[in-house]
Coordinates of C-alpha atoms (C1' of nucleotides) in Angstrom, one line a residue:
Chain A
X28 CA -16.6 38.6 14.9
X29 CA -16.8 36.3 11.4
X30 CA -15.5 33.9 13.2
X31 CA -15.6 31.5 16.4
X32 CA -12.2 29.9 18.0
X33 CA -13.7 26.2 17.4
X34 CA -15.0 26.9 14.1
X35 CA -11.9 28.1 12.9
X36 CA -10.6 25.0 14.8
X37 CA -12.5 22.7 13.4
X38 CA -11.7 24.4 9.8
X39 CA -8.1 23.6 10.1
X40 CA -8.9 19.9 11.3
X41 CA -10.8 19.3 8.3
X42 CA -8.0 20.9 6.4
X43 CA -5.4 18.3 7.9
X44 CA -7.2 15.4 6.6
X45 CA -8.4 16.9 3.2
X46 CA -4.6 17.5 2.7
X47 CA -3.4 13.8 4.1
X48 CA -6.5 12.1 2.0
X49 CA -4.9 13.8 -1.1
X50 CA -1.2 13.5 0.0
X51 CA -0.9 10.1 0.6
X52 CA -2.8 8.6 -2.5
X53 CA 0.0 7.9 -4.6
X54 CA 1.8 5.7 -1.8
X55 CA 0.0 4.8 2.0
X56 CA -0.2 6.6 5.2
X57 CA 3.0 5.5 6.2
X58 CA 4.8 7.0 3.7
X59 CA 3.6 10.1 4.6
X60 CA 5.4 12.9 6.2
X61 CA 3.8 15.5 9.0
X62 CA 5.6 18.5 7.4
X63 CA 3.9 17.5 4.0
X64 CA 0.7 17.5 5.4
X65 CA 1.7 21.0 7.5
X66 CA 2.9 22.7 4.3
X67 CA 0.0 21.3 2.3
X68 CA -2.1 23.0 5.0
X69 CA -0.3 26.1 4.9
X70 CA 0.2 25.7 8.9
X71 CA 3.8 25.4 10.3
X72 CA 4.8 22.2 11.6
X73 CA 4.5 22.2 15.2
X74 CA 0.8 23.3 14.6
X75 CA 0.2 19.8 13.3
X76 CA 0.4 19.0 17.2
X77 CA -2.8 21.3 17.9
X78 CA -4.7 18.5 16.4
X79 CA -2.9 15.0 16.1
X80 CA -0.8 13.6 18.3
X81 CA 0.9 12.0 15.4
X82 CA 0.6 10.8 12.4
X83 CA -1.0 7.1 13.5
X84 CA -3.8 9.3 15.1
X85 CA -4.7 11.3 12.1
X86 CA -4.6 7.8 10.0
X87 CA -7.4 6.4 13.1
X88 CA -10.0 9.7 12.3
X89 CA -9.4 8.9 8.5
X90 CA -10.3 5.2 9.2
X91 CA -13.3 6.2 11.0
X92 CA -14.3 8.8 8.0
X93 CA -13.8 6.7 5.6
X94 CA -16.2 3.9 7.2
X95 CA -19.0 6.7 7.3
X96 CA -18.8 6.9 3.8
X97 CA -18.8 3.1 3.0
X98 CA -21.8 2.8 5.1
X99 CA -23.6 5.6 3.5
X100 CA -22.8 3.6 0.1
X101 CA -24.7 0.4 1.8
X102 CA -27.3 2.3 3.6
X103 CA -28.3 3.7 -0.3
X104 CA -27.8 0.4 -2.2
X105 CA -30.3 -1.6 0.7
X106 CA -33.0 1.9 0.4
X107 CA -32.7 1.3 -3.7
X108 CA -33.7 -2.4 -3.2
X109 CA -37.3 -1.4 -3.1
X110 CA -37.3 0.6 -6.1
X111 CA -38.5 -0.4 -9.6
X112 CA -35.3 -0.6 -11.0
X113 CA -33.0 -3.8 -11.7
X114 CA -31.0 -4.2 -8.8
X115 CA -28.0 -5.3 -10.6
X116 CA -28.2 -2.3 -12.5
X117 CA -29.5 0.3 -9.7
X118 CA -26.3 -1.3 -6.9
X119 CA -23.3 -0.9 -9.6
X120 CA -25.0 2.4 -10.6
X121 CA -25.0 3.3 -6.9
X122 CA -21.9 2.0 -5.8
X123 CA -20.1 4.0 -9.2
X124 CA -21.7 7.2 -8.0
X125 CA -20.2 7.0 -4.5
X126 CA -16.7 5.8 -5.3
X127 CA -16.8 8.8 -7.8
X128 CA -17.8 11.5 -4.4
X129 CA -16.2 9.8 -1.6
X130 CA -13.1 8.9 -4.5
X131 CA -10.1 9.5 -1.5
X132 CA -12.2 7.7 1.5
X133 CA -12.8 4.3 -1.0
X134 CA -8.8 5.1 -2.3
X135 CA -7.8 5.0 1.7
X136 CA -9.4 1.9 2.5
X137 CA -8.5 0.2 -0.4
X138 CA -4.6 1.1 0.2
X139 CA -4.4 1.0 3.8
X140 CA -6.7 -2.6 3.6
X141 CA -3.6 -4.2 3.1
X142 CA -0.4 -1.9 3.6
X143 CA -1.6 -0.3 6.1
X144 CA -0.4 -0.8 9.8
X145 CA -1.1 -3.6 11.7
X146 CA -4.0 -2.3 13.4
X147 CA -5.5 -0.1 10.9
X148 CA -6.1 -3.5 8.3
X149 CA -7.9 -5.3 11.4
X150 CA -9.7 -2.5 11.8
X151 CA -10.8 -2.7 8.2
X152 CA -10.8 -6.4 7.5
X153 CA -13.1 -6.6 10.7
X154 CA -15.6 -3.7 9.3
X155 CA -15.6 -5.4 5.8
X156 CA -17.0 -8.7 7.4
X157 CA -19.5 -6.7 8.9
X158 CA -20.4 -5.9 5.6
X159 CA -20.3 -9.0 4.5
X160 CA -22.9 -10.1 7.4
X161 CA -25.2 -7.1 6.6
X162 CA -25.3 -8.4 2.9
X163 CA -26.3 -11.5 3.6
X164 CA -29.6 -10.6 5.5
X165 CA -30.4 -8.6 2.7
X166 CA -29.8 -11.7 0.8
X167 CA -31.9 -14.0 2.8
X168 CA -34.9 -11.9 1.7
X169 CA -34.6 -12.6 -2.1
X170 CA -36.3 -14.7 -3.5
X171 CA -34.9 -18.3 -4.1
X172 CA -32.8 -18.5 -1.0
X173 CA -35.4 -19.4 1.1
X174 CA -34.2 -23.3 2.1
X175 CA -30.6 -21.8 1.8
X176 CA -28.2 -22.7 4.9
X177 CA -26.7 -19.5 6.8
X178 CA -22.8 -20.4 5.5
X179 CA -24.1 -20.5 2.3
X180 CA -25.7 -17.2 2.5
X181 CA -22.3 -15.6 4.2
X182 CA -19.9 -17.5 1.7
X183 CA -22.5 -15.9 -1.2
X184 CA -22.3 -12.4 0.6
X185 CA -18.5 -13.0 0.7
X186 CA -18.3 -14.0 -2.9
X187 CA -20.2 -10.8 -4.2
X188 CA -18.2 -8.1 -1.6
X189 CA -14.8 -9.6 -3.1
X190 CA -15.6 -9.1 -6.4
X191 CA -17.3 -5.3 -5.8
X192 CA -14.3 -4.3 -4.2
X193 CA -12.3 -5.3 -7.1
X194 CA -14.6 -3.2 -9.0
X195 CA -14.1 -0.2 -6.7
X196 CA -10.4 -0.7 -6.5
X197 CA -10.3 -0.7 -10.7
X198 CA -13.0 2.6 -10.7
X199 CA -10.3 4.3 -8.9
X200 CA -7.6 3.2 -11.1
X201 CA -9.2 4.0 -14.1
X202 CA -10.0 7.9 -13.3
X203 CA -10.2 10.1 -16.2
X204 CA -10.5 7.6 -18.8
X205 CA -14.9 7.5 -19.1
X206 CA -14.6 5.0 -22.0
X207 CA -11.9 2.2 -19.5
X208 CA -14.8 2.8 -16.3
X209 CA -17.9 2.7 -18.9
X210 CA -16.4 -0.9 -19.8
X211 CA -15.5 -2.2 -15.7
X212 CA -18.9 -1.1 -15.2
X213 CA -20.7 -3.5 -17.8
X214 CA -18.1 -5.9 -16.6
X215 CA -19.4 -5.4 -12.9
X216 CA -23.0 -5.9 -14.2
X217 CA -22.5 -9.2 -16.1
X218 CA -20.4 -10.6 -13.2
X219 CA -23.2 -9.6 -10.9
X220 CA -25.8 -11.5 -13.0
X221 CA -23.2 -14.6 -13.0
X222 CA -23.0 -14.9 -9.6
X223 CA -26.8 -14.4 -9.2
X224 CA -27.8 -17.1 -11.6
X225 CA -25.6 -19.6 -9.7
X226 CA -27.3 -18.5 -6.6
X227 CA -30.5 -19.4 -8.3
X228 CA -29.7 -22.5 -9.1
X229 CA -27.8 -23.5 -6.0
X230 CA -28.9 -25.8 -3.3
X231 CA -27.6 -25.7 -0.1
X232 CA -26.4 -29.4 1.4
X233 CA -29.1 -30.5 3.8
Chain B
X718 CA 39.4 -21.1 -5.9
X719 CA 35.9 -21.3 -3.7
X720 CA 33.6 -18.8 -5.5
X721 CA 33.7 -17.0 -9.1
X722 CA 32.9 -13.4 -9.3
X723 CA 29.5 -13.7 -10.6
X724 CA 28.3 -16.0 -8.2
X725 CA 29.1 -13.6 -5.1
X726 CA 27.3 -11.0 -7.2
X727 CA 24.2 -12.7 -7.2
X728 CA 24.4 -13.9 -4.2
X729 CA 24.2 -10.4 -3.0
X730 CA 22.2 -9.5 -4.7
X731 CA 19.5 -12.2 -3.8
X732 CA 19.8 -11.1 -0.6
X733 CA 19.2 -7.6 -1.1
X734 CA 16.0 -9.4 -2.7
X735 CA 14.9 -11.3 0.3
X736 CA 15.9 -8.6 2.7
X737 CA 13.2 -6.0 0.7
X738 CA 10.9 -8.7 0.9
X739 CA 11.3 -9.2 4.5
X740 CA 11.4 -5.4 5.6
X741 CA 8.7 -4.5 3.7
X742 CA 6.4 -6.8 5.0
X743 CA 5.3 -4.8 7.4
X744 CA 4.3 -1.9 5.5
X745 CA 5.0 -1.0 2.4
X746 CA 8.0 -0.7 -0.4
X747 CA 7.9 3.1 -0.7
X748 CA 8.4 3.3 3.7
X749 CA 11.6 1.6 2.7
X750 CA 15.0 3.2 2.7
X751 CA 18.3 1.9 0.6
X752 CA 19.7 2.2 3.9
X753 CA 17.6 -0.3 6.2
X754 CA 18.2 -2.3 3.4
X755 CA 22.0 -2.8 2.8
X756 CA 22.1 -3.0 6.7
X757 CA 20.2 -5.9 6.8
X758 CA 22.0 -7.3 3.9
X759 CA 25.8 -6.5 5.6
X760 CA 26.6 -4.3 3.1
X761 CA 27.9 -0.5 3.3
X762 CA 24.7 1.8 1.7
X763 CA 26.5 2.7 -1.1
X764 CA 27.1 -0.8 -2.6
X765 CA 23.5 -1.3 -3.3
X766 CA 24.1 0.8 -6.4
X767 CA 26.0 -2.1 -7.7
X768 CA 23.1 -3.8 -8.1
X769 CA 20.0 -1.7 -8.2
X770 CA 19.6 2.2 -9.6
X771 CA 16.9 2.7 -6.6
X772 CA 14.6 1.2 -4.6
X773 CA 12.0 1.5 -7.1
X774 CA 14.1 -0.6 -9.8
X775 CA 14.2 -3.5 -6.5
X776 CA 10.9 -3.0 -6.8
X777 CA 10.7 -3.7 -9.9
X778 CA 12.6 -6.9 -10.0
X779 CA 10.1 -8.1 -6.7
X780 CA 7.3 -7.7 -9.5
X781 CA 9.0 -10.1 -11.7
X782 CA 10.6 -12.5 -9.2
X783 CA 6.7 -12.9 -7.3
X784 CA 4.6 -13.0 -10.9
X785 CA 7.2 -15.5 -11.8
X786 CA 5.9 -17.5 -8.3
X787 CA 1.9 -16.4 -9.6
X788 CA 2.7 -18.3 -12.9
X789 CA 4.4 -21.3 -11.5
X790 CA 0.7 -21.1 -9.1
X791 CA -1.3 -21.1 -12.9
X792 CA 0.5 -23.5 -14.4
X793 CA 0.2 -26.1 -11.4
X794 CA -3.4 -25.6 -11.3
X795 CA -3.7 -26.0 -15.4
X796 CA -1.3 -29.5 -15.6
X797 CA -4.2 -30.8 -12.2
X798 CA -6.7 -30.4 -14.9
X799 CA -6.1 -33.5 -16.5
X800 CA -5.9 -35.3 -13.2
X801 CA -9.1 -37.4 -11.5
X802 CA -9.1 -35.2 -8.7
X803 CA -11.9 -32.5 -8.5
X804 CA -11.6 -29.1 -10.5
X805 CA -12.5 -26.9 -7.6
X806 CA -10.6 -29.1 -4.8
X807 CA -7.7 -29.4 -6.7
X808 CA -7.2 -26.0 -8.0
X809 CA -7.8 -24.5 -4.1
X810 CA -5.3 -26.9 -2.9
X811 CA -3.0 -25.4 -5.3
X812 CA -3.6 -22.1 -4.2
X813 CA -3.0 -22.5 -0.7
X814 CA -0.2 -24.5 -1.4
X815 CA 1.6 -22.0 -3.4
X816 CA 1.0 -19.0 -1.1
X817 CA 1.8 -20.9 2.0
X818 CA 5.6 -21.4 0.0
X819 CA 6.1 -18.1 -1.6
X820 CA 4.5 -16.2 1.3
X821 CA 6.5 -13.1 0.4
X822 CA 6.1 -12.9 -2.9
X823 CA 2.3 -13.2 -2.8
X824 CA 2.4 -10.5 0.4
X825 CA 4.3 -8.3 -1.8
X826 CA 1.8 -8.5 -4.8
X827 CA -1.4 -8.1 -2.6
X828 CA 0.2 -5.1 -1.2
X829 CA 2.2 -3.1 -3.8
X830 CA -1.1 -3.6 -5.9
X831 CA -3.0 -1.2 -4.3
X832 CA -0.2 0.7 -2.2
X833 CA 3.3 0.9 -4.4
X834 CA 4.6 3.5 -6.4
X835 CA 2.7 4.3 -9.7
X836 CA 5.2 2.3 -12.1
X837 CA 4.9 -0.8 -9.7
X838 CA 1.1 -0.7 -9.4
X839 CA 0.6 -0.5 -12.7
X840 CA 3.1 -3.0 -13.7
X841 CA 1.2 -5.8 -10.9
X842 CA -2.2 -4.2 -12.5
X843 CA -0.6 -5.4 -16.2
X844 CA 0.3 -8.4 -15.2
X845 CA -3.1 -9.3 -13.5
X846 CA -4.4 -8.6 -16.4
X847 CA -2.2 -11.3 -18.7
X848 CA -3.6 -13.4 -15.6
X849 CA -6.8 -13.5 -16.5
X850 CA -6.5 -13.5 -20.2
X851 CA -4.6 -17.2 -19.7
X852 CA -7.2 -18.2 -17.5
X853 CA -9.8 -16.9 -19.9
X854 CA -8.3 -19.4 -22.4
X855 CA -8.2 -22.3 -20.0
X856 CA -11.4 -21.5 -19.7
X857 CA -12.7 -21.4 -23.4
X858 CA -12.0 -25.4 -23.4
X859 CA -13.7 -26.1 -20.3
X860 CA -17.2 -27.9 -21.5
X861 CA -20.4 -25.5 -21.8
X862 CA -18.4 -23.0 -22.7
X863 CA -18.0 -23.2 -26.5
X864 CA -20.9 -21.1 -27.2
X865 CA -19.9 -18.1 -24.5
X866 CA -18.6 -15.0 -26.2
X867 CA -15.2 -13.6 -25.7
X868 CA -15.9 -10.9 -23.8
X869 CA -18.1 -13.3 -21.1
X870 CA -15.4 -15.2 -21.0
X871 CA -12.8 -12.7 -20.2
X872 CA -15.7 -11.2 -17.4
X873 CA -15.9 -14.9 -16.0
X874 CA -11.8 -15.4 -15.2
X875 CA -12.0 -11.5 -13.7
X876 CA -14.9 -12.4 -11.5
X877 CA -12.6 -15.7 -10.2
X878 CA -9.4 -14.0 -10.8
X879 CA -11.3 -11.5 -7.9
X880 CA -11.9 -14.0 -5.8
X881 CA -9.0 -16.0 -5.8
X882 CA -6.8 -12.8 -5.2
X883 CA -9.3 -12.1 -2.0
X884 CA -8.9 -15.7 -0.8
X885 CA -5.0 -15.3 -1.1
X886 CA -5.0 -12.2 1.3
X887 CA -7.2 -14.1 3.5
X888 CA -5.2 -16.6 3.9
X889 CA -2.0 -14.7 4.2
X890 CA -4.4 -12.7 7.0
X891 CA -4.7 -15.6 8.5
X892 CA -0.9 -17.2 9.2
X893 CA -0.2 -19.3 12.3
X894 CA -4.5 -19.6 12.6
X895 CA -5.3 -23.5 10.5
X896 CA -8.9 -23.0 12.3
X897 CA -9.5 -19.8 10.6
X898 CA -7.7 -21.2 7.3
X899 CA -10.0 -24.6 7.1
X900 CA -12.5 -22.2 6.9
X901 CA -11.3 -19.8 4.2
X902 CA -10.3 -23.2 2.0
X903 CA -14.1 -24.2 2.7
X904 CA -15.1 -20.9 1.7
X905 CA -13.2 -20.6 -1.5
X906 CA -14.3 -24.5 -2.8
X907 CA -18.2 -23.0 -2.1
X908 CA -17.7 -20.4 -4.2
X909 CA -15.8 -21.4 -7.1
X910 CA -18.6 -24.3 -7.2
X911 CA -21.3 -21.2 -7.0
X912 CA -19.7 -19.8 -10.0
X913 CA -19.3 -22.6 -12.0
X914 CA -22.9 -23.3 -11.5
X915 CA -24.0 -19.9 -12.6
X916 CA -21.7 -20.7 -15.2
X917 CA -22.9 -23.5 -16.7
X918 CA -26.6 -21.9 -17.0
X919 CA -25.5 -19.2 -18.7
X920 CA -26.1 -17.9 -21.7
X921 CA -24.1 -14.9 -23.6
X922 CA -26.1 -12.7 -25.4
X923 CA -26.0 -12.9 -29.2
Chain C
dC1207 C1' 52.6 -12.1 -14.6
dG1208 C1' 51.1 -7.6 -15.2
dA1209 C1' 46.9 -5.0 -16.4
dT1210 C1' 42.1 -4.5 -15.8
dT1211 C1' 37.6 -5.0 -14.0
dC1212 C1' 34.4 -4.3 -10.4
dA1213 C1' 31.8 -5.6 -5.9
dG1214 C1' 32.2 -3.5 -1.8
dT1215 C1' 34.3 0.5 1.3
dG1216 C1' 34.2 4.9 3.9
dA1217 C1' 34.0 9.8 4.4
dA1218 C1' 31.4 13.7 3.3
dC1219 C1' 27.5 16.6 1.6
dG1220 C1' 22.9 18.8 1.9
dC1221 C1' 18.1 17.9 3.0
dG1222 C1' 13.8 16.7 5.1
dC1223 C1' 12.3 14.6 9.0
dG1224 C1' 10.0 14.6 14.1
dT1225 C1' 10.0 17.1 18.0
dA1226 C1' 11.2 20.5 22.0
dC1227 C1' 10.6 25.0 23.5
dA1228 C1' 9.6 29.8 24.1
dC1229 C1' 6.6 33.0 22.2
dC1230 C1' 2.5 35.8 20.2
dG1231 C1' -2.1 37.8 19.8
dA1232 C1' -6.8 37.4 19.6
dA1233 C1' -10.9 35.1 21.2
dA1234 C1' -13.2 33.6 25.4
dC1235 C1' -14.0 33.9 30.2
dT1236 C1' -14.9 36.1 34.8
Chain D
dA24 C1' -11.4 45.5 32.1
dG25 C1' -8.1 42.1 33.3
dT26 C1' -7.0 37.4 32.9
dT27 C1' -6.8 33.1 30.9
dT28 C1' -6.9 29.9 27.0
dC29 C1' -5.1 28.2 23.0
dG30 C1' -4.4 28.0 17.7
dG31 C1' -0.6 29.1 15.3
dT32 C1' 4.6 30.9 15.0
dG33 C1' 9.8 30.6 14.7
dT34 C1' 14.1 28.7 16.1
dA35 C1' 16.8 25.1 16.9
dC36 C1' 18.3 20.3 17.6
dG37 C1' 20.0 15.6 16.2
dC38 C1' 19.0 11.9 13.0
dG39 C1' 18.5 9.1 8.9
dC40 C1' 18.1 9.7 4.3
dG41 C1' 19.9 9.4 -1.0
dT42 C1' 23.8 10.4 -3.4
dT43 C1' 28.8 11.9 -4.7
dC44 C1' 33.4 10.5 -5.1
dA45 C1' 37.9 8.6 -4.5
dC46 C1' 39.5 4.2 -2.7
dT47 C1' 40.8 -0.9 -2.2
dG48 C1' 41.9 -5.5 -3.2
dA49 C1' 40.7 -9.8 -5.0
dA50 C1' 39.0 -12.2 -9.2
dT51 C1' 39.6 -12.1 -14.1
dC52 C1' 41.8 -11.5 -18.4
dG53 C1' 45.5 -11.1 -22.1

DNA sequence: CGATTCAGTGAACGCGCGTACACCGAAACT
DNA sequence: AGTTTCGGTGTACGCGCGTTCACTGAATCG
């Protein structure tokens, strides 16, 4: 026996999303067709149903995957902090390198952020402000905030997750052309070092 | 004699306009069929042809029509310059005032951005981009700026133009809540002020 | 006023869609 | 060894889709 039922199982699941991930990149989710996914698959149709009750469900587990990876991408930018390199240059480096290996999970939830069903986008908008909140206890430990007031620390946090996502969202658009991403890269860096030296020169209303 | 030819024509064809916008709303331009639209409109499916090759030459004419709204939004915010009232108040005010009025047509940019067909995403990508090179000009004659570079100032207008765009789909997130919109116009003011503070103590490398 | 233009009509087509259902055969269970 | 489970198959259905084509009738033109 080479192989078990659930493995081979699980093989095919894995399959199904793989092939939606890729399918659905050049539209959304909703524009997306079970029998594309099943012929992608190499399955028939009606095997779809072995896995997903639809095409909604399948869209939840990729919402779910797809958070795993952004949190891995935080997890590594918070572990780099204590490092000896610059932190603006060691989180855009960070955040490049797993855009570039997660490249369909950060495509999904930049799509399906805001075409995306109803529920999905909460889903999303509500994970991205728990970003936001983790980012700003990581910012209350940096120097110079010290006698800064939690809003400002949240609207700070807010400021800097807007404007990496805008970098992520042009990463992905610029695929295959090294010499358009080496350029939003240095672009990301000098923005980051904008926002920082108005942080460091901000005061907070008493 | 009540109406001429060519007014009937666009009046249909404004509709078939507004009826996109409206039906796409929910998800996005390429889940929508010729059919759903000419429905809507009262028309017979075939008649659209009259007026569009396909649903993604509509589309295109939405990425005109809502830039055309986006420009109107720039403009307003450069003639407040001159005014007494504060930069950062004003200009927010502005915002929220123009996506509160063209509603659609800033829903449809925020979405088709990431989520249209190729052609559309890369025409709202282009136009984004002549965007910030106008505010990068506004901002060249802002004072403190006349020794910046260029390039810093073009990465200065992407790093607002970022966080404008995010405080528009907040704000369109946020329809029929003012509580939760008081705070995202808060929000916004704090940060543009952060990033005119880092602004003004920066210096561009030589 | 007769000829022409053209926005909108309506029937017909082939296709891909989601889904129902009966079925198969090998792995898993007892 | 006999039975059950279940991932995957194949057929068939009705539906909505984009697109074709020949048409109508009122506004426009010469």
């Amino acid at each position: 026996m080479t192989q078990t039922r659930v493995e081979r199982k699980e093989r095919t699941r894995r399959a199904i999303l793989d092939a939606a991930l890729e399918l659905c990149e050049d539209s959304s989710l909703v524009a997306l067709s079970l029998r594309q996914v099943a012929k992608e698959v190499g399955i028939v149709p009606t095997g779809f149903y072995r896995h997903f009750d639809s095409i909604e469900s399948l869209g939840l587990s990729l919402v779910d995957e797809s958070f795993a990876s952004l949190r891995a991408l935080l997890r590594d930018v918070r572990r780099d902090q204590g490092s000896t390199t610059d932190i603006v240059d060691g989180s855009v480096s960070i955040l490049v390198d797993h855009v570039h290996r997660q490249r369909s999970h950060f495509a999904f939830i930049a799509r399906e952020r805001t075409a995306g069903q109803p529920a999905v986008r909460e889903a999303i908008r509500h994970e991205i402000e728990l970003c936001e909140r983790e980012l700003a206890t990581d910012l209350a430990r940096l120097p110079g905030t010290t006698d800064w007031s939690p809003e400002d620390l949240r609207i700070l946090s807010g400021l800097i997750v807007s404007a990496m996502v805008a970098v992520a969202e042009e990463i992905l658009a610029a695929a295959q052309r090294p010499e358009a991403e080496k350029q939003i890269v240095e672009k990301a860096r000098t923005q980051l070092r904008m926002v920082l030296v108005g942080a460091l020169n901000w005061r907070s209303r008493t």
